[in-house]
PDB file of C-alpha atoms in Angstrom:
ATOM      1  CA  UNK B1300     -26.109  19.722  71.539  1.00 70.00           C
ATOM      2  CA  UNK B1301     -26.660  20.929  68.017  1.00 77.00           C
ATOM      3  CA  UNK B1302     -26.599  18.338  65.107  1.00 88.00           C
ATOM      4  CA  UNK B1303     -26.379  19.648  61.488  1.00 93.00           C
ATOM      5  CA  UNK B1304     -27.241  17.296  58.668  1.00 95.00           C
ATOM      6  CA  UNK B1305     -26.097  18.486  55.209  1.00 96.00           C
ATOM      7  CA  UNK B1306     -27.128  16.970  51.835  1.00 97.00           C
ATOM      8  CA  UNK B1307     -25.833  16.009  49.084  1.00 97.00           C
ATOM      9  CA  UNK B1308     -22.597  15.715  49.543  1.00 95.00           C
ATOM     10  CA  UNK B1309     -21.499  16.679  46.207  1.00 97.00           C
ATOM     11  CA  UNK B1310     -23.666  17.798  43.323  1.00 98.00           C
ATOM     12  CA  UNK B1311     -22.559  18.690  39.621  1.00 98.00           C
ATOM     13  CA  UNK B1312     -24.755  20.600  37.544  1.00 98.00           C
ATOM     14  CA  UNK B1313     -24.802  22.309  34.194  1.00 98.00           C
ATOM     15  CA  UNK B1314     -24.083  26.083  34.046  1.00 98.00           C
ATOM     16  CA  UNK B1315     -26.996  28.089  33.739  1.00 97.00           C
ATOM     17  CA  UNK B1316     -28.606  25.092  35.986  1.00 98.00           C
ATOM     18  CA  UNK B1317     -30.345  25.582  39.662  1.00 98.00           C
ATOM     19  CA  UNK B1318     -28.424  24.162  42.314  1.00 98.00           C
ATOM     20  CA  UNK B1319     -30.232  23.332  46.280  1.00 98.00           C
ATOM     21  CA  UNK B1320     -28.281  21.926  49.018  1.00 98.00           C
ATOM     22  CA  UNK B1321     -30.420  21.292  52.115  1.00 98.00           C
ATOM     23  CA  UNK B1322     -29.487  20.913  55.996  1.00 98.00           C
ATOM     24  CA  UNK B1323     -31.474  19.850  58.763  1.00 97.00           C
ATOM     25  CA  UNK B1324     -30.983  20.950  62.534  1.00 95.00           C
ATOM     26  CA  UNK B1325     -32.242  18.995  65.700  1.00 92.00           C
ATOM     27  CA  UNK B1326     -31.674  22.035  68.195  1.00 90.00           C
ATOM     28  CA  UNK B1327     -35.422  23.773  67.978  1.00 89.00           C
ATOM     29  CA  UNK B1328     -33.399  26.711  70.182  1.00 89.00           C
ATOM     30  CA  UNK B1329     -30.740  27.745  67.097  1.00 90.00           C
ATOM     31  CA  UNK B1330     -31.650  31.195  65.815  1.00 90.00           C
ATOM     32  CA  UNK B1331     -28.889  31.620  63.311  1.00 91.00           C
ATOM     33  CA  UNK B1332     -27.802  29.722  59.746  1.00 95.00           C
ATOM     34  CA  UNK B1333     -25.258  31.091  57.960  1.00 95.00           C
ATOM     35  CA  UNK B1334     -23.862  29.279  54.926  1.00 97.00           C
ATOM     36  CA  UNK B1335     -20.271  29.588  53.979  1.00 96.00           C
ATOM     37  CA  UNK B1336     -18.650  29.203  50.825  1.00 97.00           C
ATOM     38  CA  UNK B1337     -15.159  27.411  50.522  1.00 95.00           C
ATOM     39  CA  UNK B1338     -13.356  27.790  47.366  1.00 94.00           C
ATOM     40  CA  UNK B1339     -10.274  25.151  46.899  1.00 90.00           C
ATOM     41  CA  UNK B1340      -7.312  26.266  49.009  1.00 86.00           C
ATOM     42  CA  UNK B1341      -9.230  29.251  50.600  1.00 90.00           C
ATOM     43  CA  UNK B1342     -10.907  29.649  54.026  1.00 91.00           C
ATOM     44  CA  UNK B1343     -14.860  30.088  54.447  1.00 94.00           C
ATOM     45  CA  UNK B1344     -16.617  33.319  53.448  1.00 94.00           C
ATOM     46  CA  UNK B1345     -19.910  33.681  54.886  1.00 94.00           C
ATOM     47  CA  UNK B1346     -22.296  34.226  51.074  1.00 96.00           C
ATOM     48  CA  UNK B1347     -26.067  34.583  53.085  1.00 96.00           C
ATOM     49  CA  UNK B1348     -27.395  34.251  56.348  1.00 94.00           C
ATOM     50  CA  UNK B1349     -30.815  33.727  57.754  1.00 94.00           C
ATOM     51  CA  UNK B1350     -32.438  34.398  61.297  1.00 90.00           C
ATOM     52  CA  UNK B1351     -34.806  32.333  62.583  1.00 87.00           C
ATOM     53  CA  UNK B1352     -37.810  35.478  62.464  1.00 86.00           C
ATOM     54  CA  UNK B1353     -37.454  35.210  58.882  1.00 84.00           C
ATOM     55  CA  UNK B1354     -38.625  32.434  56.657  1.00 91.00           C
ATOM     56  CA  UNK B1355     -36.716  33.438  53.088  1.00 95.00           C
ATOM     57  CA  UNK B1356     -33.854  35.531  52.007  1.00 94.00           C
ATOM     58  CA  UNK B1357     -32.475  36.498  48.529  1.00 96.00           C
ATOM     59  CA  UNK B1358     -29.054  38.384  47.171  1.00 95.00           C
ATOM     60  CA  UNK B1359     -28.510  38.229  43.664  1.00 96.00           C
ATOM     61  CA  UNK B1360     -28.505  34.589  42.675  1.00 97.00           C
ATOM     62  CA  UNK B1361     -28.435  33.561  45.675  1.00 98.00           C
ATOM     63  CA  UNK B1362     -31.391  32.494  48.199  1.00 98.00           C
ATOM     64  CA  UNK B1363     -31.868  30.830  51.739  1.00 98.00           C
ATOM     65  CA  UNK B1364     -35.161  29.392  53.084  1.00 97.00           C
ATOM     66  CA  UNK B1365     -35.994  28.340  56.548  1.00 96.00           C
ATOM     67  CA  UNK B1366     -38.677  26.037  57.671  1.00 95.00           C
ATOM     68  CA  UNK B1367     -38.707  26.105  61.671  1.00 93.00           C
ATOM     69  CA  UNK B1368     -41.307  24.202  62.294  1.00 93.00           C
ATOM     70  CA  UNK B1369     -39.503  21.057  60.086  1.00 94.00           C
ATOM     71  CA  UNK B1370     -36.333  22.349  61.431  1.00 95.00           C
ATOM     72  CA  UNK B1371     -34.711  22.560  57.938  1.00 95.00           C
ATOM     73  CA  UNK B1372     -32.899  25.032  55.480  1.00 97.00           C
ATOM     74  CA  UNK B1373     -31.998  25.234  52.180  1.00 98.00           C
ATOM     75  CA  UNK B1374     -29.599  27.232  50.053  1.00 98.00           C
ATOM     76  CA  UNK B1375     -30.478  27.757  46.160  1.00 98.00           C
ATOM     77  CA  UNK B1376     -28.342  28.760  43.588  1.00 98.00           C
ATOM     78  CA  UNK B1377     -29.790  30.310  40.558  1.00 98.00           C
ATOM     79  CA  UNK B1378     -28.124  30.607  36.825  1.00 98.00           C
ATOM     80  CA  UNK B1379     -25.189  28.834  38.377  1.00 98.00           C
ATOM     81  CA  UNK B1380     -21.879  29.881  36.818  1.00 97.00           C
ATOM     82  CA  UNK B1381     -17.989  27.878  36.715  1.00 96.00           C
ATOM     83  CA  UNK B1382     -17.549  30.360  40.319  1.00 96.00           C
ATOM     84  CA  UNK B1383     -20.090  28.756  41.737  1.00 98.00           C
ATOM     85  CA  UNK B1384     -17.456  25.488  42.053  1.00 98.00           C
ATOM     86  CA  UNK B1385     -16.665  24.904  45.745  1.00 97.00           C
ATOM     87  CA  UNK B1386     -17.512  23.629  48.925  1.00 96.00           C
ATOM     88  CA  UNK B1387     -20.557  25.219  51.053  1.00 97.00           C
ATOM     89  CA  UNK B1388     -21.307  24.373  54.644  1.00 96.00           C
ATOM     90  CA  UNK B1389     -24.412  25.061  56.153  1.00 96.00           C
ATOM     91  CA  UNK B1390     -24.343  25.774  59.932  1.00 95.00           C
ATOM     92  CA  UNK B1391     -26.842  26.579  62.556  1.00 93.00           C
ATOM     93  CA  UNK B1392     -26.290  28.049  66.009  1.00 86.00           C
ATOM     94  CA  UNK B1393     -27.712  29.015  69.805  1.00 77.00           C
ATOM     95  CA  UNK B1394     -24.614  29.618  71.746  1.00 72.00           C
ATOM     96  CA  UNK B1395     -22.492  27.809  69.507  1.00 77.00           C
ATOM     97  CA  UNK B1396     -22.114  27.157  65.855  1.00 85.00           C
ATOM     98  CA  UNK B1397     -21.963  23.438  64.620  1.00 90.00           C
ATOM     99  CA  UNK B1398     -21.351  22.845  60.750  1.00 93.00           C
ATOM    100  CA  UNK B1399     -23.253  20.543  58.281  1.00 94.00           C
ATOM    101  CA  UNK B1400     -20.397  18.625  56.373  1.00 94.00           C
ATOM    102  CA  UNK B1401     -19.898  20.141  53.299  1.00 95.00           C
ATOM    103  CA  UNK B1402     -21.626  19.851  49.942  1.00 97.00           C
ATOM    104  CA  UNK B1403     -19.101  19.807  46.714  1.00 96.00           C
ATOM    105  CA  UNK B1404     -20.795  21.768  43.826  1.00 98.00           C
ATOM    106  CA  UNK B1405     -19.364  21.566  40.579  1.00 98.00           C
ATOM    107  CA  UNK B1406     -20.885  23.494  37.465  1.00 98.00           C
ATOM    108  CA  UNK B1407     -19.628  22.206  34.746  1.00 96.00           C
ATOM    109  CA  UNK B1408     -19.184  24.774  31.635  1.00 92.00           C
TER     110      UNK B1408
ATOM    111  CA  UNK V1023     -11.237  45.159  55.973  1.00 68.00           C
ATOM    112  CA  UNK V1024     -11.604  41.836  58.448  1.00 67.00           C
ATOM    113  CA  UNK V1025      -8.544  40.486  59.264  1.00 90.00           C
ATOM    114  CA  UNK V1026      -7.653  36.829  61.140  1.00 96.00           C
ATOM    115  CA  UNK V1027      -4.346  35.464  60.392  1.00 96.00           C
ATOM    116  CA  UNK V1028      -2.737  32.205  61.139  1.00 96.00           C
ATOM    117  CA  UNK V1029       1.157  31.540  62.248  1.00 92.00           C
ATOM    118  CA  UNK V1030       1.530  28.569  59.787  1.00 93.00           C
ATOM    119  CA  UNK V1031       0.055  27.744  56.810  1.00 94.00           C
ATOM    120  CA  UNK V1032       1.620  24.343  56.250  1.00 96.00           C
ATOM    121  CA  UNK V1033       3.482  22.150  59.263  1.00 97.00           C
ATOM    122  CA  UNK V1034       4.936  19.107  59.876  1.00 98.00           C
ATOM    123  CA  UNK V1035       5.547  17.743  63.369  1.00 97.00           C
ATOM    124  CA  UNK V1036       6.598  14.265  64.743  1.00 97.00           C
ATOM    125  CA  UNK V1037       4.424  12.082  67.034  1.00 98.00           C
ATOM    126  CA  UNK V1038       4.920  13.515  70.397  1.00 97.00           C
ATOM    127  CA  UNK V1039       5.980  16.375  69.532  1.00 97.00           C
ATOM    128  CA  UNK V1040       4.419  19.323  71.426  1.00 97.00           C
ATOM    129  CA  UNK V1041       2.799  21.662  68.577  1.00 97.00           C
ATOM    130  CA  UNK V1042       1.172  25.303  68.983  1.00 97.00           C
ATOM    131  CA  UNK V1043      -1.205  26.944  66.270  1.00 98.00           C
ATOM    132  CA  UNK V1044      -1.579  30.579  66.915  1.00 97.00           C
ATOM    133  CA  UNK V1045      -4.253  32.843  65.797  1.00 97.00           C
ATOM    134  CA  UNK V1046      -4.439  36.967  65.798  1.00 98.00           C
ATOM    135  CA  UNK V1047      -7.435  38.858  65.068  1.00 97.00           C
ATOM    136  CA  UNK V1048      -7.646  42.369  64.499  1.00 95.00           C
ATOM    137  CA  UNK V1049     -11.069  43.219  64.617  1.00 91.00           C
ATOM    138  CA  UNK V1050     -11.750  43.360  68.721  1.00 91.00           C
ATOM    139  CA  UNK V1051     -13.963  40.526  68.236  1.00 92.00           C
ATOM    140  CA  UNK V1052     -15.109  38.611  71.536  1.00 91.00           C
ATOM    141  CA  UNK V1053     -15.227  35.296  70.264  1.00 91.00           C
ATOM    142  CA  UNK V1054     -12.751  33.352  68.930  1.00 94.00           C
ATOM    143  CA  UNK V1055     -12.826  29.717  67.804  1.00 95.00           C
ATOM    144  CA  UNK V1056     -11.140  26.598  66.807  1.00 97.00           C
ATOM    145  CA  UNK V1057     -12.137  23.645  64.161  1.00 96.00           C
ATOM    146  CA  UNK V1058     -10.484  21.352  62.593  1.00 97.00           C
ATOM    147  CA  UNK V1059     -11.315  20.253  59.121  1.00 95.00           C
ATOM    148  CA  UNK V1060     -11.259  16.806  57.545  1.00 93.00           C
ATOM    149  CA  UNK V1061     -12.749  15.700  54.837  1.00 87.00           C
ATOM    150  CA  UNK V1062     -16.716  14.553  54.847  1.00 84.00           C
ATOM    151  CA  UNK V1063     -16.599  15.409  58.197  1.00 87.00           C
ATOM    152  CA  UNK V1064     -17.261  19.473  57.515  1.00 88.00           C
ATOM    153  CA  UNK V1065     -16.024  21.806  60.342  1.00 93.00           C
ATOM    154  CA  UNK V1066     -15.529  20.281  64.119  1.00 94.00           C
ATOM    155  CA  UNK V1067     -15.442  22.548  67.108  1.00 93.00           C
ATOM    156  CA  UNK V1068     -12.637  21.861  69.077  1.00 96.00           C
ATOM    157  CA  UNK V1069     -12.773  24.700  71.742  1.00 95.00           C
ATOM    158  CA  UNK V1070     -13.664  28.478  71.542  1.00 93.00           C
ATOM    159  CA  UNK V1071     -13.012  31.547  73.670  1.00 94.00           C
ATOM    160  CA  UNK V1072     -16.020  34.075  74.426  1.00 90.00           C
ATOM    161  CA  UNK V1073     -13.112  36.217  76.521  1.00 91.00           C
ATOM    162  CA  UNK V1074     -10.076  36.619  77.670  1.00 93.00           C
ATOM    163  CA  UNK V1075      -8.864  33.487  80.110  1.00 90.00           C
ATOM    164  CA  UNK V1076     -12.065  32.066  78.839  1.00 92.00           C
ATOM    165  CA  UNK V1077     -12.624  28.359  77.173  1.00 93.00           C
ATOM    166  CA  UNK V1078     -15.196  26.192  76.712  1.00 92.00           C
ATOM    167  CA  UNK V1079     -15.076  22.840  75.033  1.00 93.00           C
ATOM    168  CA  UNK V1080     -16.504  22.047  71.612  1.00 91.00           C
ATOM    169  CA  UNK V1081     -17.225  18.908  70.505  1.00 90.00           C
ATOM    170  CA  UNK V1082     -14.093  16.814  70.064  1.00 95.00           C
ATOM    171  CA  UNK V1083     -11.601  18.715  72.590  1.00 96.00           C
ATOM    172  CA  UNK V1084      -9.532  14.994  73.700  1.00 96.00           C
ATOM    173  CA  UNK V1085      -5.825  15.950  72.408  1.00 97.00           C
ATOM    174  CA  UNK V1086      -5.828  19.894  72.788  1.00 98.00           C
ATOM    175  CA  UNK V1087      -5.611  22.603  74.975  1.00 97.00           C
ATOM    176  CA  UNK V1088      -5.801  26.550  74.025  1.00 97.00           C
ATOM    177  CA  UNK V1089      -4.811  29.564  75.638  1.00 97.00           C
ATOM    178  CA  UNK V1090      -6.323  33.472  75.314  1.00 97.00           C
ATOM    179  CA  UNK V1091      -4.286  35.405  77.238  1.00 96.00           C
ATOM    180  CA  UNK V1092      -4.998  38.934  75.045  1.00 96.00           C
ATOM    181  CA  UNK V1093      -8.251  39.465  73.529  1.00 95.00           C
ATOM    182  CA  UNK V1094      -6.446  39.054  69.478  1.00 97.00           C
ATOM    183  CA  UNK V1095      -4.480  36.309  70.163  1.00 97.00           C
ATOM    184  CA  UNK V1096      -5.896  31.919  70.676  1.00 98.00           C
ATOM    185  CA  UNK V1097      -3.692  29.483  70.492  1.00 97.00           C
ATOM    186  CA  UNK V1098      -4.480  25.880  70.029  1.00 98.00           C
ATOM    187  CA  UNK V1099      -1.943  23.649  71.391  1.00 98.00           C
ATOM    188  CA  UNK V1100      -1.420  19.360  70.805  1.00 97.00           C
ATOM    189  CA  UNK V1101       0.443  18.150  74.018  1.00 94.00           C
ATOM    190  CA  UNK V1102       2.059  15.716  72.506  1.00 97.00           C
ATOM    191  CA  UNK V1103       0.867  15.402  68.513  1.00 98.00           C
ATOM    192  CA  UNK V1104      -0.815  11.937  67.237  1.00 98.00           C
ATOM    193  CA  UNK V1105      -1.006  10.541  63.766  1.00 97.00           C
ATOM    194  CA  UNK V1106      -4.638  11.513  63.610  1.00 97.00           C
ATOM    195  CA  UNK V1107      -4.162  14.993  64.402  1.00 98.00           C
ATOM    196  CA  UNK V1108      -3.143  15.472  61.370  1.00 98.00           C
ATOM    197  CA  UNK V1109      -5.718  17.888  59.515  1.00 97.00           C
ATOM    198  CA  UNK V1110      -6.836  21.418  58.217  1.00 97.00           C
ATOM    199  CA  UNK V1111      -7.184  23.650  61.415  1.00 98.00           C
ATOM    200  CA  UNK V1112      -9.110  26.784  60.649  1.00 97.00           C
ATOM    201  CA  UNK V1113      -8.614  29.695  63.527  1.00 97.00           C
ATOM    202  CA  UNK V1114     -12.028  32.200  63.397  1.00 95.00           C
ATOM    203  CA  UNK V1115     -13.803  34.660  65.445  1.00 94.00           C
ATOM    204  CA  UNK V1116     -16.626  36.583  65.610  1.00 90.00           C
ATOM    205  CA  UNK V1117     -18.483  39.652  67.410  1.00 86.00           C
ATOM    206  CA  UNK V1118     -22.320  39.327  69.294  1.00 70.00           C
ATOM    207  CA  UNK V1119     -23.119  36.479  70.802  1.00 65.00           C
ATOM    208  CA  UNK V1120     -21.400  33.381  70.871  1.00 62.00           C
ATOM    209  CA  UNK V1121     -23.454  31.798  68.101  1.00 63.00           C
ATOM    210  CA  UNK V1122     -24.977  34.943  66.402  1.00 65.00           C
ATOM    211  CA  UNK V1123     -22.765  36.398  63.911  1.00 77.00           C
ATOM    212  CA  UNK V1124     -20.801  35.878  61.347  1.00 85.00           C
ATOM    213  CA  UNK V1125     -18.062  33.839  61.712  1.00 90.00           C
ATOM    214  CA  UNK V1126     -14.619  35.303  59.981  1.00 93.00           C
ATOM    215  CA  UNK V1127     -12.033  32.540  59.237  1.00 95.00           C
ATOM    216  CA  UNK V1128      -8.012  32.430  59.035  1.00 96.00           C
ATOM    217  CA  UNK V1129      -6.258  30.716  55.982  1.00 94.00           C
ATOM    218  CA  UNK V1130      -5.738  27.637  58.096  1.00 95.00           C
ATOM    219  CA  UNK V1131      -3.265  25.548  59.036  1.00 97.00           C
ATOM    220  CA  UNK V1132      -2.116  22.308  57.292  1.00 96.00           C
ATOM    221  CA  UNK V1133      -0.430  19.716  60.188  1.00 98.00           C
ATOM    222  CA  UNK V1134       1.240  16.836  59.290  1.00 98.00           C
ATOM    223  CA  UNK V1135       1.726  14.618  61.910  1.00 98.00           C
ATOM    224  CA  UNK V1136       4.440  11.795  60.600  1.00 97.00           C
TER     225      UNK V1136
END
């Protein structure tokens, strides 16, 4: 089955900083990474997705790239603001989704 | 607007105790899932539902059973509730194919298992 490797585990930055968390997948058959966003006390909320015909995708500050062939991802976080504080999974999927553990970003003001 | 709700927020059960965790979706989604959520371990799959009377295992399914018996409604249920069941269990479900779409999740479900 599908193994998701997330890194780091938690990351502080300065606001205004870039932030990049990066997962790795062993299933060569998942077609589909979301990331999900996690705020304290909240459920998930899907923030970008990516599909595995496309190698980058952007919204706002936010961007996801794909390398298939190394069968890794990466979200970046541009101009990170105090909002930006949670916990983000990655997670890849073919018939089933499995989750990276979590990364803890905190952007310190 | 997307809608998944859990019965409990917060819950405290005894050991052996048998516990059910419902979920209700309102979105005639296909799929519906449950994880379980402890932390540095991310999200675990315990079983999910791609129809109604339908379940397949996840990853770490020892402990629970589910039930679908409408298309809204998956229950997660401990036969008798352990010390280490005690966790963050996030309900979610989804439309497409089982692994290709975006994934809405309830509030969850703290258990305390004393």
């Amino acid at each position: 089955g599908e193994n998701v490797e997330q890194h780091p585990s938690t990351l502080s930055v300065q606001e205004g900083d870039s932030a990049v968390i990066k997962c790795t997948y062993s299933d060569s058959a998942s077609n589909y990474f979301p990331w999900y966003k996690q705020e304290l006390g909240k459920r998930p909320q899907l923030i970008i997705d990516i599909r595995s015909n496309v190698g980058e995708k952007k919204d706002q500050r936010i961007a996801v790239t794909l390398n298939k062939t190394a069968k890794h991802f990466s979200l970046h976080i541009t101009e990170t603001q105090p909002e930006d504080s949670a916990v983000y999974f990655c997670a890849a999927s073919f018939n089933d989704m499995r989750f990276g553990a979590g990364t803890r970003l905190t952007v310190k003001p | 607007d997307v809608k998944v709700t859990q019965s409990s927020r917060y819950l405290v059960k005894r050991t052996g105790e048998k516990v059910f965790l419902e979920c209700v979706q309102d979105m005639d989604h296909e799929n519906m899932f449950w994880y379980r959520q402890d932390p540095g371990l991310g999200l675990r799959l315990i079983y999910f539902s791609y129809d109604v009377k339908m379940k397949e295992k996840g990853d770490i399914p020892e402990g629970y059973s589910v039930s679908r018996e409408k298309k809204e409604r998956f229950s997660l249920i401990l036969e008798s509730a352990s010390t280490n069941q005690t966790s963050m269990y996030l309900c979610a479900s989804s439309s497409l194919g089982l692994g290709d779409g975006t994934q809405y999740f309830g509030p969850g479900t703290r258990l305390l298992v004393l």
